[in-house]
């Protein structure tokens, strides 16, 4: 409430907006995971298996 009174509608916006999350994966790791998902070895696995 204090921030809204001081900054008007901009006080409602979360301060982490536009930042990359601390637990986000790097693009290199994301690409490796995608390659594994699309490989013949893991063709019977679904997204739940890869999230584990």
mmCIF file with all atom_site columns, C-alpha atoms in Angstrom:
data_model
loop_
_atom_site.group_PDB
_atom_site.id
_atom_site.type_symbol
_atom_site.label_atom_id
_atom_site.label_alt_id
_atom_site.label_comp_id
_atom_site.label_asym_id
_atom_site.label_entity_id
_atom_site.label_seq_id
_atom_site.pdbx_PDB_ins_code
_atom_site.Cartn_x
_atom_site.Cartn_y
_atom_site.Cartn_z
_atom_site.occupancy
_atom_site.B_iso_or_equiv
_atom_site.pdbx_formal_charge
_atom_site.auth_seq_id
_atom_site.auth_comp_id
_atom_site.auth_asym_id
_atom_site.auth_atom_id
_atom_site.pdbx_PDB_model_num
ATOM 1  C CA . UNK A 1 1  ? 0.000  0.000   0.000   1.00 0.00 ? 1  UNK A CA 1
ATOM 2  C CA . UNK A 1 2  ? 2.826  2.392   0.871   1.00 0.00 ? 2  UNK A CA 1
ATOM 3  C CA . UNK A 1 3  ? 4.528  1.826   -2.480  1.00 0.00 ? 3  UNK A CA 1
ATOM 4  C CA . UNK A 1 4  ? 1.257  2.458   -4.351  1.00 0.00 ? 4  UNK A CA 1
ATOM 5  C CA . UNK A 1 5  ? 0.787  5.725   -2.492  1.00 0.00 ? 5  UNK A CA 1
ATOM 6  C CA . UNK A 1 6  ? 4.362  6.774   -3.303  1.00 0.00 ? 6  UNK A CA 1
ATOM 7  C CA . UNK A 1 7  ? 4.596  5.495   -6.910  1.00 0.00 ? 7  UNK A CA 1
ATOM 8  C CA . UNK A 1 8  ? 0.929  5.414   -8.023  1.00 0.00 ? 8  UNK A CA 1
ATOM 9  C CA . UNK A 1 9  ? 0.128  2.483   -10.347 1.00 0.00 ? 9  UNK A CA 1
ATOM 10 C CA . UNK A 1 10 ? 3.844  1.678   -10.809 1.00 0.00 ? 10 UNK A CA 1
ATOM 11 C CA . UNK A 1 11 ? 3.935  0.614   -7.164  1.00 0.00 ? 11 UNK A CA 1
ATOM 12 C CA . UNK A 1 12 ? 1.820  -2.438  -8.021  1.00 0.00 ? 12 UNK A CA 1
ATOM 13 C CA . UNK A 1 13 ? 4.369  -3.852  -10.496 1.00 0.00 ? 13 UNK A CA 1
ATOM 14 C CA . UNK A 1 14 ? 6.615  -6.539  -9.018  1.00 0.00 ? 14 UNK A CA 1
ATOM 15 C CA . UNK A 1 15 ? 10.228 -5.394  -8.729  1.00 0.00 ? 15 UNK A CA 1
ATOM 16 C CA . UNK A 1 16 ? 11.663 -8.579  -10.284 1.00 0.00 ? 16 UNK A CA 1
ATOM 17 C CA . UNK A 1 17 ? 9.757  -7.960  -13.499 1.00 0.00 ? 17 UNK A CA 1
ATOM 18 C CA . UNK A 1 18 ? 12.006 -8.270  -16.548 1.00 0.00 ? 18 UNK A CA 1
ATOM 19 C CA . UNK A 1 19 ? 14.787 -10.109 -14.714 1.00 0.00 ? 19 UNK A CA 1
ATOM 20 C CA . UNK A 1 20 ? 15.899 -13.660 -15.380 1.00 0.00 ? 20 UNK A CA 1
ATOM 21 C CA . UNK A 1 21 ? 14.979 -15.993 -12.494 1.00 0.00 ? 21 UNK A CA 1
ATOM 22 C CA . UNK A 1 22 ? 17.862 -17.214 -10.331 1.00 0.00 ? 22 UNK A CA 1
ATOM 23 C CA . UNK A 1 23 ? 16.862 -20.852 -10.914 1.00 0.00 ? 23 UNK A CA 1
ATOM 24 C CA . UNK A 1 24 ? 16.568 -20.527 -14.710 1.00 0.00 ? 24 UNK A CA 1
ATOM 25 C CA . UNK A 1 25 ? 18.543 -22.920 -16.916 1.00 0.00 ? 25 UNK A CA 1
ATOM 26 C CA . UNK A 1 26 ? 21.183 -21.631 -19.299 1.00 0.00 ? 26 UNK A CA 1
ATOM 27 C CA . UNK A 1 27 ? 20.404 -21.794 -23.012 1.00 0.00 ? 27 UNK A CA 1
ATOM 28 C CA . UNK A 1 28 ? 23.145 -24.413 -23.478 1.00 0.00 ? 28 UNK A CA 1
ATOM 29 C CA . UNK A 1 29 ? 21.551 -26.780 -20.961 1.00 0.00 ? 29 UNK A CA 1
ATOM 30 C CA . UNK A 1 30 ? 18.084 -26.165 -22.412 1.00 0.00 ? 30 UNK A CA 1
ATOM 31 C CA . UNK A 1 31 ? 19.365 -27.134 -25.850 1.00 0.00 ? 31 UNK A CA 1
ATOM 32 C CA . UNK A 1 32 ? 20.978 -30.332 -24.507 1.00 0.00 ? 32 UNK A CA 1
ATOM 33 C CA . UNK A 1 33 ? 17.688 -31.319 -22.868 1.00 0.00 ? 33 UNK A CA 1
ATOM 34 C CA . UNK A 1 34 ? 15.778 -30.663 -26.090 1.00 0.00 ? 34 UNK A CA 1
ATOM 35 C CA . UNK A 1 35 ? 18.249 -32.782 -28.042 1.00 0.00 ? 35 UNK A CA 1
ATOM 36 C CA . UNK A 1 36 ? 17.801 -35.637 -25.565 1.00 0.00 ? 36 UNK A CA 1
ATOM 37 C CA . UNK A 1 37 ? 13.996 -35.358 -25.773 1.00 0.00 ? 37 UNK A CA 1
ATOM 38 C CA . UNK A 1 38 ? 14.115 -35.627 -29.539 1.00 0.00 ? 38 UNK A CA 1
ATOM 39 C CA . UNK A 1 39 ? 16.622 -38.481 -29.636 1.00 0.00 ? 39 UNK A CA 1
ATOM 40 C CA . UNK A 1 40 ? 15.664 -42.062 -30.429 1.00 0.00 ? 40 UNK A CA 1
ATOM 41 C CA . UNK A 1 41 ? 16.895 -43.242 -27.027 1.00 0.00 ? 41 UNK A CA 1
ATOM 42 C CA . UNK A 1 42 ? 14.242 -41.256 -25.128 1.00 0.00 ? 42 UNK A CA 1
ATOM 43 C CA . UNK A 1 43 ? 11.405 -41.309 -27.653 1.00 0.00 ? 43 UNK A CA 1
ATOM 44 C CA . UNK A 1 44 ? 9.034  -43.098 -25.233 1.00 0.00 ? 44 UNK A CA 1
ATOM 45 C CA . UNK A 1 45 ? 9.564  -40.564 -22.445 1.00 0.00 ? 45 UNK A CA 1
ATOM 46 C CA . UNK A 1 46 ? 7.249  -37.647 -21.840 1.00 0.00 ? 46 UNK A CA 1
ATOM 47 C CA . UNK A 1 47 ? 7.724  -34.208 -20.324 1.00 0.00 ? 47 UNK A CA 1
ATOM 48 C CA . UNK A 1 48 ? 7.129  -35.485 -16.779 1.00 0.00 ? 48 UNK A CA 1
ATOM 49 C CA . UNK A 1 49 ? 10.094 -37.842 -17.082 1.00 0.00 ? 49 UNK A CA 1
ATOM 50 C CA . UNK A 1 50 ? 12.364 -34.992 -18.161 1.00 0.00 ? 50 UNK A CA 1
ATOM 51 C CA . UNK A 1 51 ? 11.198 -32.680 -15.388 1.00 0.00 ? 51 UNK A CA 1
ATOM 52 C CA . UNK A 1 52 ? 12.283 -35.271 -12.817 1.00 0.00 ? 52 UNK A CA 1
#
